[in-house]
PDB file of C-alpha atoms in Angstrom:
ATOM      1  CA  UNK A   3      -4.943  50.135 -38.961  1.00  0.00           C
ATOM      2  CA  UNK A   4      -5.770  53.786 -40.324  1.00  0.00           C
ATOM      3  CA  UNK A   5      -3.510  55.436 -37.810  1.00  0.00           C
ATOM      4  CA  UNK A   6      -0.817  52.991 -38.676  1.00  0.00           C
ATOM      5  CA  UNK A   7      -1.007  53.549 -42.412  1.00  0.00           C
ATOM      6  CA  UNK A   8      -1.442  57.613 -41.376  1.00  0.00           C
ATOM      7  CA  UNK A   9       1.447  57.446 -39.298  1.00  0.00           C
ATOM      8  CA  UNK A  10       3.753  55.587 -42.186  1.00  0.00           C
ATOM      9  CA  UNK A  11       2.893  58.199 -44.701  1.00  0.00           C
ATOM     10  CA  UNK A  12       3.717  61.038 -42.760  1.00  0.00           C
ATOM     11  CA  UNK A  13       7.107  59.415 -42.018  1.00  0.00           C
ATOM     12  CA  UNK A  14       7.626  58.924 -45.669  1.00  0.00           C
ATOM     13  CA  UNK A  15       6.547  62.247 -46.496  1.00  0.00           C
ATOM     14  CA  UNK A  16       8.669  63.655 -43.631  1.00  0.00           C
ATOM     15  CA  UNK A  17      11.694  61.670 -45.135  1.00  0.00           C
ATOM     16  CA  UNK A  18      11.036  63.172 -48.598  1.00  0.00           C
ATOM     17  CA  UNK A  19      11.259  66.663 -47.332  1.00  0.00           C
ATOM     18  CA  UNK A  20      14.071  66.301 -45.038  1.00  0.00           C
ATOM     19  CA  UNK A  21      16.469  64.834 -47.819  1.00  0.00           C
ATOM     20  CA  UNK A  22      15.523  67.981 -49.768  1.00  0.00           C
ATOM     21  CA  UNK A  23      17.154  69.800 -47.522  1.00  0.00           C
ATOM     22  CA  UNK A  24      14.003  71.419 -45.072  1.00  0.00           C
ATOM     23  CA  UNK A  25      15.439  71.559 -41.360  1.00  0.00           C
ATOM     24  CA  UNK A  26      12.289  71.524 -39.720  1.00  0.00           C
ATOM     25  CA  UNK A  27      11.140  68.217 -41.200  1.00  0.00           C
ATOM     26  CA  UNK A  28      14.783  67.403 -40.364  1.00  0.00           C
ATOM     27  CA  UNK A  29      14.267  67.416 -37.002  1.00  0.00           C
ATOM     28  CA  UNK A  30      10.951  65.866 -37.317  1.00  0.00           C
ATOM     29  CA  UNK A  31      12.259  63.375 -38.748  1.00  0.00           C
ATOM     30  CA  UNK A  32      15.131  62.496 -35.990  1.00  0.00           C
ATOM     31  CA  UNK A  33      12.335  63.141 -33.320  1.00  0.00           C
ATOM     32  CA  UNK A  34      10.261  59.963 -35.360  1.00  0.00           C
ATOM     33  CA  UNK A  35      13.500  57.596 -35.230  1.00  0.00           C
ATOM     34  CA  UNK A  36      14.450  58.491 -32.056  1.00  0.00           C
ATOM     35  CA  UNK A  37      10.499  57.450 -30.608  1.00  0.00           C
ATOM     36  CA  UNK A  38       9.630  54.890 -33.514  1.00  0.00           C
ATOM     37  CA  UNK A  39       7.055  57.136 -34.753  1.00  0.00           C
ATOM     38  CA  UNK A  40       5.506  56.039 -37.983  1.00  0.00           C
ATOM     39  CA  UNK A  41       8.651  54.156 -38.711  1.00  0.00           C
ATOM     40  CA  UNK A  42      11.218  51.606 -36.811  1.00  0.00           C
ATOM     41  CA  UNK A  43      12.888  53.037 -33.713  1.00  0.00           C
ATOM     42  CA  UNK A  44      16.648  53.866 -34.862  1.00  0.00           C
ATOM     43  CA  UNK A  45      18.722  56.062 -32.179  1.00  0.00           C
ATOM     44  CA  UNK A  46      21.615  55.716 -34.994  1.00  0.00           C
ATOM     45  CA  UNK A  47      19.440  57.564 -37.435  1.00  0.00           C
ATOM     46  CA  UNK A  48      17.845  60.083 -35.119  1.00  0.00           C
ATOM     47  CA  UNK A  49      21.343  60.990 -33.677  1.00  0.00           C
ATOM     48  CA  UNK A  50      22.561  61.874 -37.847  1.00  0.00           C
ATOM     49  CA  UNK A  51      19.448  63.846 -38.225  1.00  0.00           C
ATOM     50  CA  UNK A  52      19.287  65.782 -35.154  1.00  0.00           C
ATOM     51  CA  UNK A  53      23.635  66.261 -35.917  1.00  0.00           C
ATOM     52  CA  UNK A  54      22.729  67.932 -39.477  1.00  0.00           C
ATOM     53  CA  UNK A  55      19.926  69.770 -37.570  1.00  0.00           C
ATOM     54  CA  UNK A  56      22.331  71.308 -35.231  1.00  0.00           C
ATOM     55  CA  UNK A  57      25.063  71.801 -37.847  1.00  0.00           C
ATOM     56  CA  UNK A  58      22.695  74.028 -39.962  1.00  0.00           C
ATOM     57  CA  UNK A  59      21.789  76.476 -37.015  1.00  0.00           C
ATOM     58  CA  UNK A  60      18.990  74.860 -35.643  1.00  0.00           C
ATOM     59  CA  UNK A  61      18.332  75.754 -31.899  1.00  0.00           C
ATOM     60  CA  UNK A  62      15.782  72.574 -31.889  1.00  0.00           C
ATOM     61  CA  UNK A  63      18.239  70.202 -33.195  1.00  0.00           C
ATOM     62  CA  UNK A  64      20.896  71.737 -31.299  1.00  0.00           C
ATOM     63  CA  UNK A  65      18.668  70.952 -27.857  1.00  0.00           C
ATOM     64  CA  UNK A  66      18.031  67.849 -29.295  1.00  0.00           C
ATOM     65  CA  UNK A  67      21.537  66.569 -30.270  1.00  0.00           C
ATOM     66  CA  UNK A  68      22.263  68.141 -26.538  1.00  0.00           C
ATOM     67  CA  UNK A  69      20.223  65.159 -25.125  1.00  0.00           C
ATOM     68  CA  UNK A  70      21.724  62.881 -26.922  1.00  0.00           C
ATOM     69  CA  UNK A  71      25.305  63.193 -25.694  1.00  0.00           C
ATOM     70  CA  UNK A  72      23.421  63.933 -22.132  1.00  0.00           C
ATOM     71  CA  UNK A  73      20.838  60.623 -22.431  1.00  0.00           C
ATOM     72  CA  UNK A  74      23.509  58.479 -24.596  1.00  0.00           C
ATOM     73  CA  UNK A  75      21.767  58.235 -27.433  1.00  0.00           C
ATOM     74  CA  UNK A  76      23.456  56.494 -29.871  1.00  0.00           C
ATOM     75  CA  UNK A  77      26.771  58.022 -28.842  1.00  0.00           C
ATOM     76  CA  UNK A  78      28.993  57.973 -25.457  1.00  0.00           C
ATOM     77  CA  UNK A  79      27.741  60.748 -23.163  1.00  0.00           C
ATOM     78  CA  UNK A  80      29.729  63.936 -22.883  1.00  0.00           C
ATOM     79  CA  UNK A  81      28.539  66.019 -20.645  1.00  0.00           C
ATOM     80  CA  UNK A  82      30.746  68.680 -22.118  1.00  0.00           C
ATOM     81  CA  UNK A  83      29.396  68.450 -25.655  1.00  0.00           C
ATOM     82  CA  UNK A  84      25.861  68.645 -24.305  1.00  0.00           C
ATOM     83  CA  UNK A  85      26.390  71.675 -22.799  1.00  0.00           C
ATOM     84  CA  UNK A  86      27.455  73.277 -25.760  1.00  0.00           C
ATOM     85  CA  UNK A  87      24.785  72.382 -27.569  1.00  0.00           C
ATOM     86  CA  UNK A  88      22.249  73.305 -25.204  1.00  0.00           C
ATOM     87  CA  UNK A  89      24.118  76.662 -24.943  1.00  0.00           C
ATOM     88  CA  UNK A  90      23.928  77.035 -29.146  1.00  0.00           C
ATOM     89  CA  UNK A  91      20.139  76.225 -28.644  1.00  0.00           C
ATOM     90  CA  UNK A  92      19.357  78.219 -25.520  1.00  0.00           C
ATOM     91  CA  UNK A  93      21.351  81.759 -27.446  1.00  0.00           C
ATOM     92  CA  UNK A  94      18.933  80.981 -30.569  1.00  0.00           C
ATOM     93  CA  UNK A  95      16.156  81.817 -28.611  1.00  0.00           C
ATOM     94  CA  UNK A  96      14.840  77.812 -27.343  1.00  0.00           C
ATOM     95  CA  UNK A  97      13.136  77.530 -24.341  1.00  0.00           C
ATOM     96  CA  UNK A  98      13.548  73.754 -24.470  1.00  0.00           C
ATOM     97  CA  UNK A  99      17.304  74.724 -24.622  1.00  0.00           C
ATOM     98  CA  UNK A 100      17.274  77.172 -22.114  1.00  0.00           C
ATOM     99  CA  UNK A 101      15.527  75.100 -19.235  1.00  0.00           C
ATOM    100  CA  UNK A 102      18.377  72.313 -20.083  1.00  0.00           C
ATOM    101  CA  UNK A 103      21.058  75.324 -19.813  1.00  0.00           C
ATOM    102  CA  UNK A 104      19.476  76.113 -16.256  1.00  0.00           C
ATOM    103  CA  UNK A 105      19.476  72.699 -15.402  1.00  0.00           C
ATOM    104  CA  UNK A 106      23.646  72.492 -16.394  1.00  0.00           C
ATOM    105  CA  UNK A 107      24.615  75.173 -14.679  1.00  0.00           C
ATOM    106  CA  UNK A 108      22.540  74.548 -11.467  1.00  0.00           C
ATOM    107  CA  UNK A 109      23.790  71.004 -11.918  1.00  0.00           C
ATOM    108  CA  UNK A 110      27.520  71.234 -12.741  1.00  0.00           C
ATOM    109  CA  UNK A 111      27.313  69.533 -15.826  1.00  0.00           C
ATOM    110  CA  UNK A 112      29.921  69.819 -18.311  1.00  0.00           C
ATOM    111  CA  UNK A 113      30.360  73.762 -16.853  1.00  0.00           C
ATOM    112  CA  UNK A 114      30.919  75.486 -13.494  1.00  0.00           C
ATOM    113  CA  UNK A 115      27.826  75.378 -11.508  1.00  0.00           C
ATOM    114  CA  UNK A 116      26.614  79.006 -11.151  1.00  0.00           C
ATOM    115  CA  UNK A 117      23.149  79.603  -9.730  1.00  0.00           C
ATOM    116  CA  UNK A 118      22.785  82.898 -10.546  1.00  0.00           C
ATOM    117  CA  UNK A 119      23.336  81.714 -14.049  1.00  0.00           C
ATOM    118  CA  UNK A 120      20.848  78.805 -13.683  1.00  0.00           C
ATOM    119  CA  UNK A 121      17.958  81.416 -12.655  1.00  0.00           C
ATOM    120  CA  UNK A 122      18.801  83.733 -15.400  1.00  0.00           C
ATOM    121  CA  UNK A 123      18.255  80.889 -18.014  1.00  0.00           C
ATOM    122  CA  UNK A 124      15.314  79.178 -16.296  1.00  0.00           C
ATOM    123  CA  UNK A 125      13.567  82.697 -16.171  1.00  0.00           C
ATOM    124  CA  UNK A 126      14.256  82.923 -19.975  1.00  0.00           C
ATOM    125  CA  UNK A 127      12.727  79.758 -20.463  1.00  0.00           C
ATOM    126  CA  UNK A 128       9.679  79.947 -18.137  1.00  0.00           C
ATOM    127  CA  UNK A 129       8.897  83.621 -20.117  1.00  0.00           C
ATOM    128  CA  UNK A 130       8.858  81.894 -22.976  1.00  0.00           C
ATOM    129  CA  UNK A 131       6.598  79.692 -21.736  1.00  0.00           C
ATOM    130  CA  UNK A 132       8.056  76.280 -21.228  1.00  0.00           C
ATOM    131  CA  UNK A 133       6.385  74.492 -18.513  1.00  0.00           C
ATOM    132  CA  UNK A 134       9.367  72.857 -17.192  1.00  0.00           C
ATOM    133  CA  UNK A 135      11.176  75.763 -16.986  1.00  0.00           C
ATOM    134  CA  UNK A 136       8.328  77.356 -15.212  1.00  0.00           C
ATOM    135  CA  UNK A 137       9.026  74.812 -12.569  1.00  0.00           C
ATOM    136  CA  UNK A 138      12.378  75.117 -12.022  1.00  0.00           C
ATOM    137  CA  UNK A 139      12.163  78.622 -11.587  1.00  0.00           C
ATOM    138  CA  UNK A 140       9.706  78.301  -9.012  1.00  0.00           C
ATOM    139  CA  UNK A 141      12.194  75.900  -7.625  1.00  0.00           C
ATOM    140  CA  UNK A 142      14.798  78.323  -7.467  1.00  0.00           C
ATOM    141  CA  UNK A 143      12.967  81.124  -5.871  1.00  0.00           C
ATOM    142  CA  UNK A 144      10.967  78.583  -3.195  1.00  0.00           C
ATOM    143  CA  UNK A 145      14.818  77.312  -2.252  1.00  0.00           C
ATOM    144  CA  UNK A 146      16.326  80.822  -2.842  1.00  0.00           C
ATOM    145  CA  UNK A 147      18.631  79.434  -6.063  1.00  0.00           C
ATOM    146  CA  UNK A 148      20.517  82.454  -7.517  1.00  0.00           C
ATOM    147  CA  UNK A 149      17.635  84.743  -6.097  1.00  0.00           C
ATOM    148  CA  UNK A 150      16.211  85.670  -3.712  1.00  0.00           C
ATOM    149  CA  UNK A 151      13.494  82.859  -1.640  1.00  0.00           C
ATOM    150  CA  UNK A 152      10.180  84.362  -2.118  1.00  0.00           C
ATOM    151  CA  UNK A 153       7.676  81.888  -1.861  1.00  0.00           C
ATOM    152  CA  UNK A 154       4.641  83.959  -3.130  1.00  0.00           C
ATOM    153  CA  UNK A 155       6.763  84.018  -6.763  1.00  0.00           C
ATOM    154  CA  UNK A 156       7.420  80.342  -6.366  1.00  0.00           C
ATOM    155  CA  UNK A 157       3.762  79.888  -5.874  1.00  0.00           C
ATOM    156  CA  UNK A 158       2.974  82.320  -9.139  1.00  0.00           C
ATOM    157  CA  UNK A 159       5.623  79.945 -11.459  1.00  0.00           C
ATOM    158  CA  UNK A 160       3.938  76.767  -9.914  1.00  0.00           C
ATOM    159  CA  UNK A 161       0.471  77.589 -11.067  1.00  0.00           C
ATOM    160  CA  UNK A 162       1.788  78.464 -13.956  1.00  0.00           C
ATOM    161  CA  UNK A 163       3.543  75.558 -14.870  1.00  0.00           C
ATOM    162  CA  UNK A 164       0.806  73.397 -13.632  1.00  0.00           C
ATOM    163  CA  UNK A 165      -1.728  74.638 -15.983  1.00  0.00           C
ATOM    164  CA  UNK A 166       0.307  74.152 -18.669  1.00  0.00           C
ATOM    165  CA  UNK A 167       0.188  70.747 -18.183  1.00  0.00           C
ATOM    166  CA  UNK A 168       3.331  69.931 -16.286  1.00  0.00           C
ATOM    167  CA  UNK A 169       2.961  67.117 -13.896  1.00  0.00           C
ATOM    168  CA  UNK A 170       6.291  68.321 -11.938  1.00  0.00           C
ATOM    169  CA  UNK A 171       4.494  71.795 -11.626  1.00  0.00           C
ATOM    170  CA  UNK A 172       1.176  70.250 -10.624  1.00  0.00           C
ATOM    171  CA  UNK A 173       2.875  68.039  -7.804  1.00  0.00           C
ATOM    172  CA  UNK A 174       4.813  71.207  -6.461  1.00  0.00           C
ATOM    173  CA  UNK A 175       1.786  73.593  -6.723  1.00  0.00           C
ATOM    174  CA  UNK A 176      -0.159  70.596  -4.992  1.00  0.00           C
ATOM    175  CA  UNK A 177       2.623  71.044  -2.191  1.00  0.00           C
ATOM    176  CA  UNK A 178       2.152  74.705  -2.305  1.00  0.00           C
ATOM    177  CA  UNK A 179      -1.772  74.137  -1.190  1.00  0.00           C
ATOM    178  CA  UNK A 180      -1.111  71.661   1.190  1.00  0.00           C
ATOM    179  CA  UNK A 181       1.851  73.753   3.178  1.00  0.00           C
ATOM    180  CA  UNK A 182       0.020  77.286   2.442  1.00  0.00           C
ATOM    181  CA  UNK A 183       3.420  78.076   0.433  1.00  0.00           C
ATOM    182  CA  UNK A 184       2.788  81.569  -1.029  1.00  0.00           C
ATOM    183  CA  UNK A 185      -0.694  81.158  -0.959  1.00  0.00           C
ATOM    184  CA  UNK A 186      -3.454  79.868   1.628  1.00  0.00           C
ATOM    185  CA  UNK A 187      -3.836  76.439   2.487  1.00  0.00           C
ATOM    186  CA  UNK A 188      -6.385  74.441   1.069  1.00  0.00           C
ATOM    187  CA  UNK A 189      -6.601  70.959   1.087  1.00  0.00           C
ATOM    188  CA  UNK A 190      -8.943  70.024  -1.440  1.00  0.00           C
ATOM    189  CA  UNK A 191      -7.047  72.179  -3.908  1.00  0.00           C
ATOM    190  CA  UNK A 192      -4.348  70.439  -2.757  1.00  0.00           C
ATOM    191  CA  UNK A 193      -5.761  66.774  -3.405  1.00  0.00           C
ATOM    192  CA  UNK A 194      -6.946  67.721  -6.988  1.00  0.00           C
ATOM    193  CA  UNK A 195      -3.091  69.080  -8.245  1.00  0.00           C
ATOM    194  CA  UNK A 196      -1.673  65.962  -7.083  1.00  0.00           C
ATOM    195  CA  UNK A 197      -4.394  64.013  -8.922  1.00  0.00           C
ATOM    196  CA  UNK A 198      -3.531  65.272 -11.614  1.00  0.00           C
ATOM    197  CA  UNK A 199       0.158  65.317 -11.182  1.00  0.00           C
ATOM    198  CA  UNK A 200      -0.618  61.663 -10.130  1.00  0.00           C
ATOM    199  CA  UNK A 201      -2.561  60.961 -13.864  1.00  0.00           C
ATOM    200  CA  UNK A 202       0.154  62.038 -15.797  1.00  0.00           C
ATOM    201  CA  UNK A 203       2.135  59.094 -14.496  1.00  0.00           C
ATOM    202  CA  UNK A 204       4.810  61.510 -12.102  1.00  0.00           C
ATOM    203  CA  UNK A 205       5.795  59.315  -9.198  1.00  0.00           C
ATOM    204  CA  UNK A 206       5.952  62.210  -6.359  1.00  0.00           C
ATOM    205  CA  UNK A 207       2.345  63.139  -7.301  1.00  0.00           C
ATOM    206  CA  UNK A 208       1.446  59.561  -6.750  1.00  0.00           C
ATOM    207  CA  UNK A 209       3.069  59.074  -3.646  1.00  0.00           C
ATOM    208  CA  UNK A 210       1.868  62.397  -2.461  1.00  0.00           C
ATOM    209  CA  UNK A 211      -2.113  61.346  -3.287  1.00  0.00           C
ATOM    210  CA  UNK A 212      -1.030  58.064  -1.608  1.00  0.00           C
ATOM    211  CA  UNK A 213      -0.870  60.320   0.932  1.00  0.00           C
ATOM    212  CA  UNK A 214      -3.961  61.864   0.549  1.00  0.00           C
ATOM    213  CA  UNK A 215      -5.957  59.408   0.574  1.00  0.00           C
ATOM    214  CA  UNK A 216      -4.606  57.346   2.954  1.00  0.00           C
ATOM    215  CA  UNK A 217      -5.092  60.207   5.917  1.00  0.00           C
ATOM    216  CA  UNK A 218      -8.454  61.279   4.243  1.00  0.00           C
ATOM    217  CA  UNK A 219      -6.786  64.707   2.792  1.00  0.00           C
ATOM    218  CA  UNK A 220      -8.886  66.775   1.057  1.00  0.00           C
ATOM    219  CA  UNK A 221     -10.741  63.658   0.369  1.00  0.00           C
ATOM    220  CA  UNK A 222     -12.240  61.213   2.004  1.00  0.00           C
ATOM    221  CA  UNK A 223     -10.382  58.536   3.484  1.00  0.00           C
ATOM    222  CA  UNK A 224     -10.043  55.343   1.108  1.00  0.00           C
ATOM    223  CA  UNK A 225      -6.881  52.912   1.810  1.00  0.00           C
ATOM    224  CA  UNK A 226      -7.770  50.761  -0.833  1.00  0.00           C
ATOM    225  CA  UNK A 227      -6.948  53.988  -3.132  1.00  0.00           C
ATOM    226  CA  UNK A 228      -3.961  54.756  -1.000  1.00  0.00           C
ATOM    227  CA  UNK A 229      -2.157  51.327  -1.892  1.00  0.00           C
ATOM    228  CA  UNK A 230      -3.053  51.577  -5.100  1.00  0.00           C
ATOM    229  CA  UNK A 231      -1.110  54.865  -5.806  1.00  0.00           C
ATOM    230  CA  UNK A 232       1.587  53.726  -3.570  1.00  0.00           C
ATOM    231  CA  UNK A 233       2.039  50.733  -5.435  1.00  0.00           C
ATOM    232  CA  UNK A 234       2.078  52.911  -8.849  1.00  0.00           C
TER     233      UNK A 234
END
């Protein structure tokens, strides 16, 4: 009951100080509708905030408006509108923006797919210190996207990523460890990144401590276990 009533009030004060005109709690504000934080879930509303958001300069709101045309919310996707705001909010400096900017032009969507410009704006993003961007670019130099493959790099971004919390960097570091990918195999080390990676609900780590336990992989051997992240 107290973290309802807590959660209400800081909607309603967020409200207060968006309408008088503060972008930040702007933003907040969209963020609450779009995730029924502290208020009803309304996609309409967070699209209008995030839109003003953008509109004022915003490189959050511009990120965030770009997953709305990318995810549909509350509008048809346009792949090419995304992009554009993803562009707006990766040039004002958002690493948020810049990993989705990577992830466009690696992707081909709503631009040109260029590689080398994929890296560029996943390094951007990873040096600022977003996790997911950390990923990807350990991603693109394990695979060799728009740089050169150099898996010792790849390992460096992993770890990286992984500590920061990211369950796609804790699965690949995981990976890393059990393949001795630009570092030296280790099993155990192995088991525990895909635990993790597993606890944070991402379905490859899952599978992949499926895995583990099921052969007896840096663990001991425990089917029962095995199903049971197989089945998750």
């Amino acid at each position: 009951m107290g973290n309802t009533h807590s959660n209400e009030n800081k909607s309603l004060q967020n409200s207060k100080l968006a309408e008088g005109g503060n972008i930040a709690e702007q933003n907040s504000l969209g963020y609450c509708y779009e995730n029924g934080i502290g208020t009803t879930k309304d996609e309409e509303k967070a699209f209008q905030w995030y839109l003003n958001v953008a509109e004022g300069g915003n490189s959050s709101g511009q990120n965030n408006l770009g997953n709305c045309y990318f995810n549909v919310i509350e509008t048809t996707k346009d792949e090419e509108k995304a992009f554009q705001r993803y562009f707006k909010s990766a040039e004002g400096g958002n690493s948020r923006g810049q990993n989705n900017l990577g992830h466009c032009y690696e992707n081909e969507i709503g631009t040109t797919k260029d590689e080398e410009k994929a890296f560029q704006w996943y390094l951007k993003s990873a040096e600022g210190g977003n996790s997911n961007g950390q990923n990807n670019l350990g991603n693109c130099y394990f695979n060799g996207i728009g740089t050169t493959k150099d898996e010792e790099k790849a390992f460096q971004w992993y770890l990286k990523s992984a500590k920061g919390g990211n369950s796609n960097g804790q699965n690949s570091l995981g990976n890393c460890y059990f393949n001795g990918i630009g570092t030296t195999k280790d099993e155990e080390k192995a088991f525990q990144w895909y635990l993790k990676s597993a606890e944070g609900g991402n379905s490859n780590g899952q599978n992949n401590l499926g895995l583990c336990y099921f052969n007896g992989i840096g663990t001991i051997k425990d089917e029962e276990r095995a199903f049971r992240w197989y089945f998750k």
